Short mmCIF file of C-alpha atoms and ligand atoms in Angstrom, two decimals:
data_model
loop_
_atom_site.label_atom_id
_atom_site.label_comp_id
_atom_site.label_asym_id
_atom_site.label_seq_id
_atom_site.Cartn_x
_atom_site.Cartn_y
_atom_site.Cartn_z
CA MET A 1 84.94 134.05 104.87
CA THR A 2 81.38 134.17 106.16
CA GLU A 3 79.48 132.65 109.02
CA HIS A 4 80.62 129.27 110.31
CA ASN A 5 78.63 126.57 111.98
CA HIS A 6 80.25 124.70 114.87
CA GLU A 7 77.80 121.84 114.55
CA ALA A 8 78.79 121.08 110.98
CA ASN A 9 82.30 120.21 112.07
CA ASP A 10 82.14 117.49 114.66
CA GLY A 11 79.01 115.59 115.44
CA THR A 12 80.64 113.60 118.25
CA ARG A 13 80.08 115.82 121.30
CA HIS A 14 79.40 119.34 122.60
CA ASP A 15 80.54 121.16 119.52
CA THR A 16 79.85 124.58 120.88
CA GLU A 17 82.28 123.93 123.74
CA ARG A 18 85.13 122.68 121.65
CA GLY A 19 88.02 124.78 120.43
CA ALA A 20 88.46 125.88 116.84
CA PHE A 21 90.63 124.09 114.30
CA ILE A 22 92.69 126.36 112.01
CA VAL A 23 94.94 125.16 109.18
CA LEU A 24 97.53 126.96 107.05
CA GLU A 25 97.95 125.65 103.51
CA GLY A 26 99.59 126.42 100.19
CA ILE A 27 102.20 125.12 97.81
CA GLU A 28 105.90 125.07 98.75
CA GLY A 29 107.58 128.36 99.42
CA VAL A 30 104.43 130.47 99.84
CA GLY A 31 105.52 131.28 103.39
CA LYS A 32 103.55 128.88 105.59
CA THR A 33 106.36 128.39 108.07
CA THR A 34 106.81 132.15 108.34
CA GLN A 35 103.07 132.78 108.71
CA MET A 36 102.51 130.00 111.28
CA ALA A 37 104.34 132.26 113.75
CA VAL A 38 102.11 135.21 112.82
CA ALA A 39 98.92 133.17 113.25
CA GLU A 40 100.20 131.75 116.53
CA GLN A 41 100.87 135.24 117.88
CA ALA A 42 97.43 136.47 116.79
CA LEU A 43 95.79 133.59 118.67
CA LYS A 44 97.91 134.16 121.75
CA ASP A 45 96.98 137.85 121.63
CA ALA A 46 93.34 136.70 121.67
CA ALA A 47 94.16 134.67 124.81
CA LYS A 48 93.38 131.35 123.19
CA SER A 49 94.83 128.22 124.76
CA LEU A 50 96.64 126.83 121.76
CA VAL A 51 98.18 123.66 120.35
CA CYS A 52 100.47 124.24 117.34
CA THR A 53 101.24 121.26 115.20
CA ARG A 54 101.99 120.10 111.67
CA GLU A 55 101.36 117.44 109.04
CA PRO A 56 102.66 115.03 108.17
CA GLY A 57 103.79 114.71 111.77
CA GLY A 58 102.54 116.05 115.08
CA THR A 59 103.00 112.80 117.05
CA ALA A 60 105.97 110.49 117.59
CA ALA A 61 104.69 108.00 115.02
CA GLY A 62 103.61 110.82 112.69
CA GLU A 63 107.07 112.39 112.76
CA ALA A 64 108.62 108.98 111.95
CA LEU A 65 106.24 108.68 109.00
CA ARG A 66 107.14 112.22 107.94
CA SER A 67 110.78 111.18 107.62
CA VAL A 68 109.78 108.28 105.38
CA LEU A 69 107.49 110.48 103.29
CA LEU A 70 109.82 113.45 102.76
CA ASP A 71 113.24 111.78 102.46
CA LYS A 72 114.28 112.39 98.86
CA ASP A 73 116.94 109.67 99.17
CA GLY A 74 114.57 107.18 100.84
CA ALA A 75 113.03 104.03 99.38
CA PRO A 76 110.53 104.73 96.57
CA LEU A 77 106.86 104.79 97.56
CA SER A 78 103.94 103.97 95.31
CA LEU A 79 101.28 106.68 95.07
CA GLU A 80 98.84 104.53 97.02
CA ALA A 81 101.43 103.88 99.76
CA GLU A 82 102.29 107.58 99.99
CA THR A 83 98.63 108.54 100.30
CA LEU A 84 97.86 105.89 102.90
CA LEU A 85 100.90 106.87 104.96
CA MET A 86 99.73 110.51 104.92
CA PHE A 87 96.36 109.35 106.26
CA ALA A 88 97.96 106.91 108.72
CA ALA A 89 99.92 109.81 110.19
CA ARG A 90 96.71 111.90 110.19
CA ALA A 91 94.68 109.19 111.95
CA ASN A 92 97.26 109.05 114.71
CA HIS A 93 97.45 112.85 114.88
CA LEU A 94 93.68 113.14 115.24
CA HIS A 95 93.52 110.40 117.87
CA GLU A 96 96.48 111.48 119.96
CA LYS A 97 96.54 115.22 119.63
CA ILE A 98 93.94 117.10 117.58
CA ARG A 99 90.65 115.68 118.86
CA PRO A 100 91.74 115.62 122.54
CA ALA A 101 92.86 119.26 122.26
CA LEU A 102 89.64 120.41 120.60
CA ASN A 103 87.52 118.45 123.05
CA ARG A 104 89.15 120.06 126.07
CA GLY A 105 88.48 123.48 124.54
CA ASP A 106 91.95 124.27 123.20
CA TRP A 107 92.40 125.76 119.78
CA VAL A 108 94.51 123.87 117.24
CA LEU A 109 96.70 125.58 114.65
CA CYS A 110 98.07 123.11 112.11
CA ASP A 111 100.65 123.56 109.33
CA ARG A 112 98.86 121.58 106.56
CA PHE A 113 96.05 119.02 106.84
CA THR A 114 93.80 117.15 104.40
CA ASP A 115 93.66 119.93 101.80
CA ALA A 116 97.32 119.06 101.19
CA SER A 117 96.29 115.49 100.35
CA TYR A 118 93.72 116.81 97.87
CA ALA A 119 96.33 119.14 96.37
CA TYR A 120 99.44 116.93 96.33
CA GLN A 121 98.20 113.34 96.03
CA GLY A 122 94.78 114.03 94.50
CA ALA A 123 95.83 116.64 91.93
CA GLY A 124 99.63 116.89 91.87
CA ARG A 125 100.15 113.16 91.62
CA GLN A 126 96.77 112.71 89.91
CA LEU A 127 95.27 110.09 92.19
CA GLY A 128 91.95 111.91 91.86
CA VAL A 129 89.99 113.75 94.51
CA ALA A 130 87.39 110.96 94.90
CA ARG A 131 89.90 108.60 96.54
CA ILE A 132 91.02 111.35 98.93
CA ALA A 133 87.40 112.02 99.84
CA VAL A 134 86.91 108.35 100.80
CA LEU A 135 89.93 108.42 103.12
CA GLU A 136 88.91 111.78 104.55
CA LYS A 137 85.51 110.43 105.46
CA TRP A 138 86.98 107.26 106.98
CA VAL A 139 89.73 108.91 109.03
CA GLN A 140 88.02 112.15 110.06
CA ALA A 141 84.30 111.28 110.06
CA GLU A 142 82.62 114.73 110.18
CA LEU A 143 85.59 116.72 111.50
CA ARG A 144 86.78 119.47 109.14
CA PRO A 145 88.92 122.52 109.87
CA ASP A 146 86.87 125.56 110.89
CA LEU A 147 89.21 127.87 108.99
CA VAL A 148 91.72 127.05 106.25
CA ILE A 149 94.03 129.92 105.33
CA ILE A 150 95.46 129.35 101.87
CA LEU A 151 98.60 131.31 101.07
CA ASP A 152 98.41 131.62 97.32
CA ALA A 153 101.14 132.45 94.82
CA GLU A 154 102.23 131.44 91.34
CA PRO A 155 104.37 128.28 91.59
CA GLU A 156 107.19 130.02 89.70
CA LEU A 157 107.52 132.56 92.51
CA ALA A 158 106.93 130.18 95.43
CA LEU A 159 109.41 127.56 94.22
CA THR A 160 112.09 130.18 93.67
CA ARG A 161 111.63 131.26 97.28
CA ALA A 162 111.73 127.65 98.52
CA LYS A 163 114.87 126.83 96.53
CA ASN A 164 116.68 129.95 97.75
CA ARG A 165 115.90 128.87 101.30
CA GLY A 166 117.71 125.49 101.32
CA PRO A 167 117.82 121.82 100.30
CA VAL A 168 114.75 120.33 98.65
CA ASP A 169 112.68 117.34 99.87
CA ARG A 170 110.92 114.62 97.85
CA PHE A 171 108.00 116.89 96.88
CA GLU A 172 110.03 119.95 96.05
CA GLN A 173 111.67 118.01 93.22
CA GLU A 174 108.34 117.83 91.37
CA SER A 175 107.59 119.67 88.10
CA LEU A 176 105.98 123.08 87.72
CA ASP A 177 102.89 121.38 86.29
CA PHE A 178 102.56 119.38 89.50
CA PHE A 179 102.44 122.60 91.54
CA HIS A 180 100.06 124.31 89.11
CA ARG A 181 97.64 121.39 89.56
CA ALA A 182 98.06 121.50 93.35
CA ARG A 183 97.49 125.25 93.46
CA GLN A 184 94.33 124.95 91.36
CA VAL A 185 92.83 122.40 93.73
CA TYR A 186 93.47 124.65 96.70
CA LEU A 187 91.70 127.50 94.88
CA ASP A 188 88.83 125.25 93.77
CA ARG A 189 88.28 124.03 97.31
CA ALA A 190 88.30 127.58 98.66
CA LYS A 191 85.74 128.59 96.05
CA ALA A 192 83.51 125.63 96.88
CA HIS A 193 83.52 126.32 100.64
CA PRO A 194 83.98 130.08 101.12
CA GLU A 195 82.58 129.87 104.66
CA ARG A 196 85.62 127.85 105.80
CA TYR A 197 88.41 129.22 103.58
CA ALA A 198 90.37 132.45 103.28
CA VAL A 199 92.76 132.96 100.36
CA ILE A 200 95.63 135.41 100.91
CA ASP A 201 97.86 136.70 98.14
CA ALA A 202 101.29 135.42 99.22
CA SER A 203 103.10 137.23 96.42
CA MET A 204 102.80 140.46 98.42
CA PRO A 205 105.76 141.67 100.49
CA LEU A 206 106.24 139.73 103.72
CA GLU A 207 104.88 142.49 105.96
CA ALA A 208 101.66 142.75 103.90
CA VAL A 209 101.11 138.97 103.97
CA SER A 210 101.70 138.94 107.73
CA GLN A 211 99.17 141.74 108.24
CA ALA A 212 96.59 139.89 106.13
CA VAL A 213 97.11 136.65 108.10
CA ALA A 214 96.88 138.43 111.46
CA ALA A 215 93.69 140.24 110.36
CA THR A 216 92.12 137.03 109.05
CA VAL A 217 92.82 135.20 112.30
CA ALA A 218 91.56 138.10 114.41
CA GLY A 219 88.37 138.31 112.32
CA PHE A 220 87.78 134.60 112.71
CA VAL A 221 88.32 134.73 116.49
CA HIS A 222 85.80 137.56 116.75
CA GLN A 223 83.24 135.63 114.70
CA TRP A 224 83.79 132.41 116.67
CA ASP A 225 83.49 134.14 120.02
CA GLN A 226 80.27 135.89 118.96
CA SER A 227 78.55 132.73 117.75
N1 Z5A B 1 102.18 116.72 101.95
C1 Z5A B 1 101.45 115.93 101.08
O1 Z5A B 1 101.92 115.64 99.98
N2 Z5A B 1 100.23 115.48 101.47
C2 Z5A B 1 99.70 115.75 102.68
O2 Z5A B 1 98.59 115.30 102.99
C3 Z5A B 1 100.47 116.57 103.57
C4 Z5A B 1 101.70 117.05 103.16
C5 Z5A B 1 99.92 116.91 104.92
C6 Z5A B 1 105.47 118.81 103.88
O3 Z5A B 1 106.26 119.88 103.79
C7 Z5A B 1 105.35 118.18 102.52
O4 Z5A B 1 104.40 117.13 102.62
C8 Z5A B 1 104.81 119.16 101.55
C9 Z5A B 1 103.49 118.60 101.06
C10 Z5A B 1 103.50 117.20 101.53
N3 Z5A B 1 105.62 119.21 100.41
N4 Z5A B 1 106.74 119.61 100.36
N5 Z5A B 1 107.77 119.93 100.20
P1 Z5A B 1 106.09 121.14 104.74
O5 Z5A B 1 104.69 121.61 104.77
O6 Z5A B 1 106.70 120.83 106.03
O7 Z5A B 1 107.01 122.13 104.02
P2 Z5A B 1 106.79 122.90 102.71
O8 Z5A B 1 105.48 122.93 102.13
O9 Z5A B 1 107.87 122.40 101.87
O10 Z5A B 1 106.95 124.32 103.22
P3 Z5A B 1 108.21 125.12 103.03
O11 Z5A B 1 109.05 124.70 101.90
O12 Z5A B 1 108.85 125.15 104.37
O13 Z5A B 1 107.65 126.44 102.52
P4 Z5A B 1 106.81 127.49 103.29
O14 Z5A B 1 106.72 127.11 104.73
O15 Z5A B 1 105.54 127.67 102.59
O16 Z5A B 1 107.67 128.79 103.10
P5 Z5A B 1 108.70 129.50 104.15
O17 Z5A B 1 109.77 128.56 104.56
O18 Z5A B 1 107.95 130.22 105.18
O19 Z5A B 1 109.25 130.59 103.14
C11 Z5A B 1 110.12 130.22 102.08
C12 Z5A B 1 111.15 131.34 101.86
O20 Z5A B 1 110.48 132.49 101.34
C13 Z5A B 1 111.83 131.80 103.15
O21 Z5A B 1 113.15 132.13 102.85
C14 Z5A B 1 111.04 133.04 103.55
O22 Z5A B 1 111.80 133.96 104.28
C15 Z5A B 1 110.64 133.61 102.20
N6 Z5A B 1 109.35 134.32 102.20
C16 Z5A B 1 108.21 133.95 102.82
N7 Z5A B 1 107.23 134.83 102.56
C17 Z5A B 1 107.76 135.78 101.76
C18 Z5A B 1 107.22 136.97 101.16
N8 Z5A B 1 105.95 137.33 101.31
N9 Z5A B 1 108.04 137.68 100.38
C19 Z5A B 1 109.33 137.31 100.19
N10 Z5A B 1 109.91 136.22 100.74
C20 Z5A B 1 109.12 135.46 101.52
#
Protein backbone atom coordinates (compact mmCIF):
# COMPACT_ATOMS: atom_id res chain seq x y z
CA MET A 1 0.00 0.00 0.00
CA THR A 2 1.37 3.42 -0.88
CA GLU A 3 0.03 6.92 -1.08
CA HIS A 4 -3.65 7.36 -1.92
CA ASN A 5 -5.36 10.22 -3.62
CA HIS A 6 -8.78 11.28 -2.31
CA GLU A 7 -9.58 13.11 -5.52
CA ALA A 8 -9.21 10.01 -7.65
CA ASN A 9 -12.10 8.35 -5.86
CA ASP A 10 -15.14 10.56 -6.13
CA GLY A 11 -15.30 13.52 -8.41
CA THR A 12 -18.78 14.53 -7.22
CA ARG A 13 -18.04 16.81 -4.26
CA HIS A 14 -15.55 17.82 -1.56
CA ASP A 15 -13.49 14.68 -1.67
CA THR A 16 -11.09 15.75 1.00
CA GLU A 17 -13.98 16.07 3.47
CA ARG A 18 -15.53 12.73 2.80
CA GLY A 19 -14.91 9.60 4.82
CA ALA A 20 -12.84 6.68 3.60
CA PHE A 21 -14.28 3.56 1.99
CA ILE A 22 -12.67 0.26 3.08
CA VAL A 23 -13.59 -3.18 1.72
CA LEU A 24 -12.68 -6.69 2.86
CA GLU A 25 -12.45 -9.31 0.12
CA GLY A 26 -11.35 -12.86 -0.57
CA ILE A 27 -12.71 -16.23 -1.55
CA GLU A 28 -15.01 -18.21 0.77
CA GLY A 29 -13.63 -19.29 4.09
CA VAL A 30 -10.60 -16.98 4.16
CA GLY A 31 -11.96 -15.38 7.32
CA LYS A 32 -13.68 -12.19 6.14
CA THR A 33 -16.49 -12.42 8.66
CA THR A 34 -13.96 -12.95 11.46
CA GLN A 35 -11.73 -10.10 10.26
CA MET A 36 -14.60 -7.62 9.74
CA ALA A 37 -14.82 -7.45 13.55
CA VAL A 38 -11.06 -6.82 13.80
CA ALA A 39 -11.16 -4.03 11.20
CA GLU A 40 -14.23 -2.52 12.87
CA GLN A 41 -12.46 -2.43 16.23
CA ALA A 42 -9.33 -0.87 14.71
CA LEU A 43 -11.45 1.91 13.18
CA LYS A 44 -13.34 2.48 16.41
CA ASP A 45 -10.00 2.67 18.25
CA ALA A 46 -9.05 5.41 15.77
CA ALA A 47 -12.28 7.22 16.74
CA LYS A 48 -13.76 7.00 13.27
CA SER A 49 -17.51 7.39 12.90
CA LEU A 50 -18.27 4.17 11.11
CA VAL A 51 -20.89 2.43 8.98
CA CYS A 52 -20.39 -1.35 8.67
CA THR A 53 -22.19 -3.07 5.86
CA ARG A 54 -22.02 -5.93 3.38
CA GLU A 55 -22.66 -7.02 -0.20
CA PRO A 56 -24.80 -8.29 -1.63
CA GLY A 57 -27.08 -6.56 0.86
CA GLY A 58 -26.77 -3.52 3.08
CA THR A 59 -30.27 -2.14 2.40
CA ALA A 60 -33.75 -3.63 2.68
CA ALA A 61 -33.95 -4.24 -1.07
CA GLY A 62 -30.32 -5.39 -1.17
CA GLU A 63 -30.91 -7.97 1.55
CA ALA A 64 -33.96 -9.27 -0.36
CA LEU A 65 -31.79 -9.59 -3.47
CA ARG A 66 -29.12 -11.34 -1.39
CA SER A 67 -31.64 -14.05 -0.49
CA VAL A 68 -32.43 -14.59 -4.16
CA LEU A 69 -28.74 -14.64 -5.11
CA LEU A 70 -27.46 -16.98 -2.39
CA ASP A 71 -30.34 -19.45 -1.97
CA LYS A 72 -28.95 -22.75 -3.23
CA ASP A 73 -32.49 -24.14 -3.50
CA GLY A 74 -33.86 -21.03 -5.24
CA ALA A 75 -34.88 -20.61 -8.88
CA PRO A 76 -31.95 -20.85 -11.32
CA LEU A 77 -30.43 -17.56 -12.47
CA SER A 78 -28.67 -16.96 -15.75
CA LEU A 79 -25.16 -15.52 -15.44
CA GLU A 80 -26.35 -12.20 -16.84
CA ALA A 81 -29.25 -12.07 -14.37
CA GLU A 82 -26.97 -12.92 -11.45
CA THR A 83 -24.51 -10.20 -12.43
CA LEU A 84 -27.18 -7.56 -12.95
CA LEU A 85 -28.82 -8.40 -9.62
CA MET A 86 -25.44 -7.98 -7.88
CA PHE A 87 -25.15 -4.54 -9.46
CA ALA A 88 -28.81 -3.71 -8.78
CA ALA A 89 -28.20 -4.39 -5.09
CA ARG A 90 -24.98 -2.32 -5.31
CA ALA A 91 -26.72 0.63 -6.99
CA ASN A 92 -29.25 0.72 -4.18
CA HIS A 93 -26.53 0.30 -1.56
CA LEU A 94 -24.54 3.21 -2.98
CA HIS A 95 -27.60 5.44 -3.25
CA GLU A 96 -29.13 4.67 0.12
CA LYS A 97 -26.19 3.99 2.35
CA ILE A 98 -22.61 4.22 1.07
CA ARG A 99 -22.54 7.61 -0.67
CA PRO A 100 -24.62 9.39 2.01
CA ALA A 101 -22.31 8.01 4.72
CA LEU A 102 -19.12 9.03 2.90
CA ASN A 103 -20.53 12.45 2.08
CA ARG A 104 -21.36 13.22 5.70
CA GLY A 105 -17.79 12.27 6.66
CA ASP A 106 -18.42 8.78 8.04
CA TRP A 107 -16.12 5.92 7.19
CA VAL A 108 -17.61 2.86 5.48
CA LEU A 109 -16.37 -0.68 6.10
CA CYS A 110 -17.93 -3.15 3.67
CA ASP A 111 -17.77 -6.97 3.55
CA ARG A 112 -17.24 -7.40 -0.23
CA PHE A 113 -17.88 -4.94 -3.07
CA THR A 114 -17.17 -4.83 -6.81
CA ASP A 115 -13.93 -6.83 -6.65
CA ALA A 116 -16.20 -9.77 -5.79
CA SER A 117 -18.06 -9.23 -9.08
CA TYR A 118 -14.74 -9.27 -10.96
CA ALA A 119 -13.69 -12.42 -9.10
CA TYR A 120 -16.93 -14.42 -9.02
CA GLN A 121 -18.92 -13.37 -12.10
CA GLY A 122 -16.03 -12.07 -14.22
CA ALA A 123 -13.54 -14.88 -13.58
CA GLY A 124 -15.26 -17.65 -11.61
CA ARG A 125 -18.26 -17.80 -13.90
CA GLN A 126 -16.19 -16.53 -16.84
CA LEU A 127 -18.34 -13.60 -17.89
CA GLY A 128 -15.14 -11.66 -18.53
CA VAL A 129 -13.82 -8.62 -16.73
CA ALA A 130 -14.77 -6.20 -19.54
CA ARG A 131 -18.51 -6.60 -18.85
CA ILE A 132 -17.96 -6.03 -15.13
CA ALA A 133 -15.97 -2.89 -15.91
CA VAL A 134 -18.90 -1.49 -17.94
CA LEU A 135 -21.32 -2.03 -15.05
CA GLU A 136 -18.83 -0.68 -12.53
CA LYS A 137 -18.50 2.53 -14.51
CA TRP A 138 -22.27 2.86 -14.91
CA VAL A 139 -23.24 2.16 -11.31
CA GLN A 140 -20.32 3.75 -9.45
CA ALA A 141 -19.09 6.49 -11.80
CA GLU A 142 -15.67 7.40 -10.33
CA LEU A 143 -16.20 5.99 -6.84
CA ARG A 144 -13.76 3.21 -5.90
CA PRO A 145 -12.81 1.87 -2.48
CA ASP A 146 -9.87 3.71 -0.92
CA LEU A 147 -8.54 0.49 0.56
CA VAL A 148 -9.32 -3.12 -0.38
CA ILE A 149 -7.94 -5.71 2.03
CA ILE A 150 -7.71 -9.07 0.30
CA LEU A 151 -7.49 -12.06 2.61
CA ASP A 152 -5.64 -14.56 0.47
CA ALA A 153 -5.39 -18.34 0.85
CA GLU A 154 -5.30 -21.42 -1.35
CA PRO A 155 -8.89 -22.44 -2.19
CA GLU A 156 -8.24 -25.94 -0.83
CA LEU A 157 -7.61 -24.49 2.63
CA ALA A 158 -10.30 -21.79 2.56
CA LEU A 159 -13.06 -24.12 1.36
CA THR A 160 -12.21 -26.68 4.01
CA ARG A 161 -12.62 -23.97 6.63
CA ALA A 162 -15.91 -22.80 5.11
CA LYS A 163 -17.32 -26.32 4.92
CA ASN A 164 -16.37 -27.09 8.53
CA ARG A 165 -18.23 -23.96 9.57
CA GLY A 166 -21.72 -24.88 8.29
CA PRO A 167 -24.16 -25.27 5.39
CA VAL A 168 -23.07 -24.07 1.96
CA ASP A 169 -24.78 -21.44 -0.23
CA ARG A 170 -25.14 -21.30 -4.03
CA PHE A 171 -21.53 -20.13 -4.57
CA GLU A 172 -19.91 -22.48 -2.11
CA GLN A 173 -21.07 -25.40 -4.26
CA GLU A 174 -18.76 -24.30 -7.08
CA SER A 175 -15.67 -26.23 -8.22
CA LEU A 176 -12.10 -25.71 -7.04
CA ASP A 177 -11.24 -24.32 -10.48
CA PHE A 178 -13.89 -21.65 -10.01
CA PHE A 179 -12.21 -20.49 -6.79
CA HIS A 180 -8.71 -20.66 -8.29
CA ARG A 181 -9.89 -18.31 -11.06
CA ALA A 182 -11.56 -15.99 -8.54
CA ARG A 183 -8.45 -15.91 -6.35
CA GLN A 184 -6.23 -15.09 -9.33
CA VAL A 185 -8.37 -12.10 -10.28
CA TYR A 186 -8.18 -10.74 -6.75
CA LEU A 187 -4.38 -11.05 -6.87
CA ASP A 188 -4.18 -9.53 -10.36
CA ARG A 189 -6.26 -6.55 -9.30
CA ALA A 190 -4.12 -6.01 -6.22
CA LYS A 191 -1.00 -6.11 -8.37
CA ALA A 192 -2.45 -3.63 -10.85
CA HIS A 193 -3.45 -1.09 -8.16
CA PRO A 194 -1.02 -1.50 -5.24
CA GLU A 195 -1.90 1.98 -3.95
CA ARG A 196 -5.44 0.82 -3.09
CA TYR A 197 -4.92 -2.85 -2.18
CA ALA A 198 -3.34 -4.79 0.66
CA VAL A 199 -2.98 -8.58 0.41
CA ILE A 200 -2.80 -10.50 3.69
CA ASP A 201 -1.83 -14.15 3.95
CA ALA A 202 -4.98 -15.70 5.44
CA SER A 203 -3.39 -19.13 5.82
CA MET A 204 -1.60 -17.87 8.93
CA PRO A 205 -3.01 -18.67 12.36
CA LEU A 206 -6.04 -16.56 13.28
CA GLU A 207 -4.15 -14.33 15.72
CA ALA A 208 -1.49 -13.50 13.10
CA VAL A 209 -4.11 -12.65 10.46
CA SER A 210 -5.95 -10.46 12.96
CA GLN A 211 -2.74 -8.60 13.83
CA ALA A 212 -1.99 -8.03 10.14
CA VAL A 213 -5.51 -6.70 9.49
CA ALA A 214 -5.40 -4.39 12.51
CA ALA A 215 -1.96 -3.08 11.48
CA THR A 216 -3.07 -2.52 7.87
CA VAL A 217 -6.14 -0.57 8.98
CA ALA A 218 -4.14 1.48 11.49
CA GLY A 219 -1.52 2.28 8.83
CA PHE A 220 -4.20 3.36 6.40
CA VAL A 221 -5.90 5.59 8.99
CA HIS A 222 -2.58 7.27 9.74
CA GLN A 223 -1.91 7.87 6.05
CA TRP A 224 -5.43 9.19 5.41
CA ASP A 225 -5.33 11.54 8.38
CA GLN A 226 -1.93 12.92 7.31
CA SER A 227 -2.97 13.63 3.72
N1 LIG B 1 -20.76 -12.45 -4.48
C1 LIG B 1 -20.64 -12.45 -5.85
O1 LIG B 1 -20.65 -13.52 -6.48
N2 LIG B 1 -20.52 -11.27 -6.51
C2 LIG B 1 -20.54 -10.08 -5.87
O2 LIG B 1 -20.44 -9.02 -6.51
C3 LIG B 1 -20.66 -10.09 -4.44
C4 LIG B 1 -20.76 -11.31 -3.79
C5 LIG B 1 -20.67 -8.81 -3.69
C6 LIG B 1 -21.62 -13.68 -0.40
O3 LIG B 1 -21.17 -14.41 0.62
C7 LIG B 1 -21.50 -14.47 -1.67
O4 LIG B 1 -21.85 -13.61 -2.74
C8 LIG B 1 -20.08 -14.87 -1.88
C9 LIG B 1 -19.64 -14.20 -3.17
C10 LIG B 1 -20.90 -13.74 -3.78
N3 LIG B 1 -20.00 -16.23 -2.13
N4 LIG B 1 -20.24 -17.10 -1.37
N5 LIG B 1 -20.45 -17.99 -0.75
P1 LIG B 1 -20.52 -13.77 1.90
O5 LIG B 1 -19.45 -12.80 1.55
O6 LIG B 1 -21.58 -13.27 2.77
O7 LIG B 1 -19.94 -15.03 2.56
P2 LIG B 1 -18.71 -15.86 2.17
O8 LIG B 1 -17.79 -15.33 1.21
O9 LIG B 1 -19.30 -17.17 1.87
O10 LIG B 1 -17.91 -15.77 3.45
P3 LIG B 1 -17.87 -16.89 4.47
O11 LIG B 1 -18.16 -18.23 3.93
O12 LIG B 1 -18.72 -16.42 5.60
O13 LIG B 1 -16.38 -16.99 4.74
P4 LIG B 1 -15.47 -15.96 5.46
O14 LIG B 1 -16.28 -14.85 6.03
O15 LIG B 1 -14.40 -15.57 4.54
O16 LIG B 1 -14.84 -16.84 6.60
P5 LIG B 1 -15.24 -16.93 8.18
O17 LIG B 1 -16.67 -17.31 8.34
O18 LIG B 1 -14.73 -15.75 8.89
O19 LIG B 1 -14.29 -18.13 8.54
C11 LIG B 1 -14.58 -19.45 8.09
C12 LIG B 1 -14.16 -20.45 9.18
O20 LIG B 1 -12.73 -20.46 9.28
C13 LIG B 1 -14.68 -20.10 10.57
O21 LIG B 1 -14.97 -21.28 11.24
C14 LIG B 1 -13.49 -19.38 11.22
O22 LIG B 1 -13.48 -19.51 12.61
C15 LIG B 1 -12.32 -20.10 10.59
N6 LIG B 1 -11.12 -19.25 10.42
C16 LIG B 1 -11.07 -17.97 10.00
N7 LIG B 1 -9.80 -17.55 9.93
C17 LIG B 1 -9.02 -18.58 10.32
C18 LIG B 1 -7.60 -18.74 10.46
N8 LIG B 1 -6.74 -17.77 10.17
N9 LIG B 1 -7.16 -19.94 10.86
C19 LIG B 1 -8.02 -20.96 11.13
N10 LIG B 1 -9.37 -20.87 11.04
C20 LIG B 1 -9.85 -19.68 10.63
